Amino acid sequence: MFDLLPKTVDIVEVGPRDGLQNEKTSLSAQDKIDFIDQLSLVGFKRIEAGSFVSPKWVPQMASSDQVMRAIKRFDGKRYSALTPNLKGFDLAMQVNTQEVAIFGAASESFSQKNTNCSIKESLERFAPVAEKAKKHNIPVRGYVSCVMGCPYEGDIQIKDVVWVSKALLDMGCYEISLGDTIGVGTPLKTKALIEACLQVIPSNQLAVHFHDTYGQALANILTAIQLGISVIDSSVAGLGGCPYAKGASGNVASEDVVYMLHNMGIDTGINLEQLIQVGKSISAKLNRNNGSKVGEAAP
Amino acid sequence: MFDLLPKTVDIVEVGPRDGLQNEKTSLSAQDKIDFIDQLSLVGFKRIEAGSFVSPKWVPQMASSDQVMRAIKRFDGKRYSALTPNLKGFDLAMQVNTQEVAIFGAASESFSQKNTNCSIKESLERFAPVAEKAKKHNIPVRGYVSCVMGCPYEGDIQIKDVVWVSKALLDMGCYEISLGDTIGVGTPLKTKALIEACLQVIPSNQLAVHFHDTYGQALANILTAIQLGISVIDSSVAGLGGCPYAKGASGNVASEDVVYMLHNMGIDTGINLEQLIQVGKSISAKLNRNNGSKVGEAAP
């Protein structure tokens, strides 16, 4: 059953963007810079560092340009940002963003509520971003949200996840990250979804982004790696709550993922002891509980 | 990879004993009785309801006789208690305990620290209990603690888990519950351990008891059911902290296990909605956080 387990896994640390964006407390630009630098030193090779969207909508990300300008850069590491439109993309390029991301949904209602347009319209908006990125030789990551369920619609059809994923891939995304936005996925659904996606997307272009709202994230990640998936999104200390269930967990904690992988002989390049300390320190700074069980158990 | 998944799983609810025993707040006998009755109504068929040990050592369990006398009994349900010696067994029989449990360890140091004797000596002490239980036609469950690691010794050899398990089986235990007392197990270790145990113990006589101290419990349970294991210990609201890591999680929460199983098409006979309410209510009574993510996310 563990025949396809990858030998190494790339963790995409989404704490500084997806995490902080959903925290009550806002960090100063300098605190974010320090935080990202710490994550670099811990060993992450891919860090989602900011978002170039209107600060009217996402005030927590208003300092992304400052952050991108000031963070330390390391050979072999990439710092990415969300760029939902050309304006955002251009701003991102001004501050040496090495990878951009666009954010699609598998749910029509979620797309309407979050971006005020249909899924198809959102894809049309992303196309010029992907095109310009290609000209700049900038890798584009495609997120698909609500892959296991939608806070407005409930169940989501696998075929809808597959066609949106394929559309993003065809647009030029080098990788598709499947997001269980509300954390309702379980291993059997995860298996069915990934197997369907693997019909049209090679396994080395597929990533998973699980939320731990119902405690299922690690079991789902285990399922994904059993199917050969080797890129996992997570957030140190589980930063970023769940906007759809008050007080509930959101992103799976990087510490817990790394603990599982390392103890299964899978390399991530991350120093877990140091990561735990970063998680404790950012939790204290945000005055929140540490969302990582490994972090809580560690001295 | 999911070929061996069981169609039904029996959950052994350990909250009233293993859970409450490790909580700071003690419940009155009446509160325990109400709690166990609620768990019966929720659908559990096997509930660990008490412990007949010296109240000097485990004051939280002092009212086990009162509890056993007063709880409602239902056809097809069994209420068990820990009985480490003949005195405990006799007390348990006086109050109509339908199943008893004995508690071995795979770690020599743990056995010494917890029971002041070697593993072999502990087995010698259990033998007369198992013998007398057989005469009374009372099923005996054998626990093995520290199967994935020991708080004093660290790593534990698989062969040590296997021989203690086999010894308990040979003594007459109808089922062996493998306990990851400190929650350090991960899926690869779980697979290796269960496969080794299955060499000497039939799968329908093997149960798993995972702690979620490092967030790994559901991933380990997923591994166990992939290997055909169909009896899982858990504790509503994750009752019972971890005595070896302050503030950390102990028993995996029943709600989170049931959520995963039901959403994988595996029947447990438990009403999840009602279980969530029992978890919320007992957490409030104990003035503690709800240790179930499903419980936290539910309205």
Tab-separated table of N, CA and C in Angstrom, chain A residues 4-12 45-46 141 175-176 194 198 202-210 221-233 257 261 266-268:
chain	number	residue	atom	x	y	z
A	4	LEU	N	3.984	3.555	-3.750
A	4	LEU	CA	4.193	4.780	-4.535
A	4	LEU	C	4.707	5.954	-3.708
A	5	LEU	N	4.935	5.733	-2.415
A	5	LEU	CA	5.380	6.849	-1.558
A	5	LEU	C	6.586	7.548	-2.150
A	6	PRO	N	6.531	8.877	-2.229
A	6	PRO	CA	7.699	9.601	-2.747
A	6	PRO	C	8.856	9.558	-1.752
A	7	LYS	N	10.081	9.703	-2.255
A	7	LYS	CA	11.256	9.712	-1.360
A	7	LYS	C	11.459	11.094	-0.763
A	8	THR	N	11.075	12.112	-1.549
A	8	THR	CA	11.149	13.478	-1.035
A	8	THR	C	9.818	14.169	-1.317
A	9	VAL	N	9.479	15.110	-0.466
A	9	VAL	CA	8.265	15.901	-0.657
A	9	VAL	C	8.640	17.379	-0.556
A	10	ASP	N	8.088	18.173	-1.445
A	10	ASP	CA	8.245	19.627	-1.342
A	10	ASP	C	7.066	20.184	-0.563
A	11	ILE	N	7.377	20.896	0.499
A	11	ILE	CA	6.303	21.551	1.247
A	11	ILE	C	6.232	23.001	0.775
A	12	VAL	N	5.054	23.420	0.378
A	12	VAL	CA	4.844	24.830	0.050
A	12	VAL	C	4.287	25.494	1.308
A	45	LYS	N	11.739	25.576	0.590
A	45	LYS	CA	12.232	26.030	-0.700
A	45	LYS	C	11.174	26.835	-1.450
A	46	ARG	N	9.930	26.683	-1.006
A	46	ARG	CA	8.837	27.415	-1.662
A	46	ARG	C	7.970	28.068	-0.590
A	141	ARG	N	1.382	29.152	-10.610
A	141	ARG	CA	0.738	28.051	-9.892
A	141	ARG	C	-0.778	28.280	-9.936
A	175	GLU	N	1.738	23.836	-12.158
A	175	GLU	CA	1.311	22.974	-11.048
A	175	GLU	C	-0.099	23.389	-10.635
A	176	ILE	N	-0.908	22.381	-10.273
A	176	ILE	CA	-2.262	22.652	-9.790
A	176	ILE	C	-2.328	22.220	-8.335
A	194	ILE	N	-8.147	12.512	-6.518
A	194	ILE	CA	-6.787	12.526	-7.070
A	194	ILE	C	-6.678	11.571	-8.258
A	198	LEU	N	-5.481	12.687	-11.875
A	198	LEU	CA	-4.287	12.076	-12.483
A	198	LEU	C	-4.565	11.563	-13.903
A	202	PRO	N	-0.336	15.122	-14.891
A	202	PRO	CA	0.731	14.235	-14.394
A	202	PRO	C	0.931	14.434	-12.890
A	203	SER	N	1.333	13.375	-12.195
A	203	SER	CA	1.430	13.451	-10.732
A	203	SER	C	2.451	14.495	-10.279
A	204	ASN	N	3.471	14.756	-11.094
A	204	ASN	CA	4.460	15.759	-10.668
A	204	ASN	C	3.996	17.193	-10.933
A	205	GLN	N	2.748	17.344	-11.407
A	205	GLN	CA	2.191	18.698	-11.558
A	205	GLN	C	0.979	18.906	-10.641
A	206	LEU	N	0.792	17.975	-9.720
A	206	LEU	CA	-0.373	18.038	-8.850
A	206	LEU	C	0.083	18.206	-7.401
A	207	ALA	N	-0.527	19.164	-6.700
A	207	ALA	CA	-0.227	19.385	-5.288
A	207	ALA	C	-1.531	19.334	-4.503
A	208	VAL	N	-1.416	19.135	-3.197
A	208	VAL	CA	-2.627	19.112	-2.369
A	208	VAL	C	-2.537	20.143	-1.250
A	209	HIS	N	-3.682	20.698	-0.946
A	209	HIS	CA	-3.787	21.785	0.024
A	209	HIS	C	-4.986	21.457	0.927
A	210	PHE	N	-4.696	20.796	2.042
A	210	PHE	CA	-5.783	20.345	2.911
A	210	PHE	C	-5.949	21.242	4.134
A	221	ILE	N	-3.593	13.627	3.454
A	221	ILE	CA	-2.239	13.766	2.903
A	221	ILE	C	-1.597	12.394	2.746
A	222	LEU	N	-1.814	11.532	3.734
A	222	LEU	CA	-1.304	10.163	3.621
A	222	LEU	C	-1.865	9.489	2.367
A	223	THR	N	-3.152	9.689	2.142
A	223	THR	CA	-3.771	9.126	0.937
A	223	THR	C	-3.106	9.678	-0.324
A	224	ALA	N	-2.885	10.991	-0.329
A	224	ALA	CA	-2.284	11.637	-1.503
A	224	ALA	C	-0.879	11.107	-1.782
A	225	ILE	N	-0.067	10.971	-0.732
A	225	ILE	CA	1.298	10.495	-0.993
A	225	ILE	C	1.292	9.017	-1.372
A	226	GLN	N	0.301	8.279	-0.898
A	226	GLN	CA	0.187	6.879	-1.337
A	226	GLN	C	-0.102	6.802	-2.833
A	227	LEU	N	-0.666	7.874	-3.371
A	227	LEU	CA	-0.949	7.918	-4.812
A	227	LEU	C	0.181	8.591	-5.576
A	228	GLY	N	1.269	8.894	-4.880
A	228	GLY	CA	2.446	9.432	-5.554
A	228	GLY	C	2.544	10.945	-5.594
A	229	ILE	N	1.622	11.649	-4.928
A	229	ILE	CA	1.692	13.118	-4.890
A	229	ILE	C	2.869	13.524	-4.005
A	230	SER	N	3.640	14.517	-4.440
A	230	SER	CA	4.846	14.862	-3.685
A	230	SER	C	5.003	16.360	-3.437
A	231	VAL	N	3.915	17.117	-3.594
A	231	VAL	CA	3.936	18.537	-3.218
A	231	VAL	C	2.740	18.800	-2.309
A	232	ILE	N	3.029	19.323	-1.123
A	232	ILE	CA	1.989	19.512	-0.110
A	232	ILE	C	2.034	20.944	0.412
A	233	ASP	N	0.875	21.593	0.421
A	233	ASP	CA	0.785	22.928	1.012
A	233	ASP	C	0.490	22.796	2.503
A	257	VAL	N	2.730	17.892	9.416
A	257	VAL	CA	3.010	17.235	8.131
A	257	VAL	C	4.465	16.755	8.100
A	261	LEU	N	5.996	12.952	7.687
A	261	LEU	CA	6.843	12.598	6.548
A	261	LEU	C	8.223	12.114	7.012
A	266	ILE	N	10.594	10.093	4.631
A	266	ILE	CA	10.459	10.976	3.463
A	266	ILE	C	11.132	12.306	3.777
A	267	ASP	N	12.027	12.707	2.922
A	267	ASP	CA	12.818	13.906	3.159
A	267	ASP	C	12.054	15.151	2.702
A	268	THR	N	12.183	16.235	3.497
A	268	THR	CA	11.557	17.506	3.095
A	268	THR	C	12.579	18.635	3.048
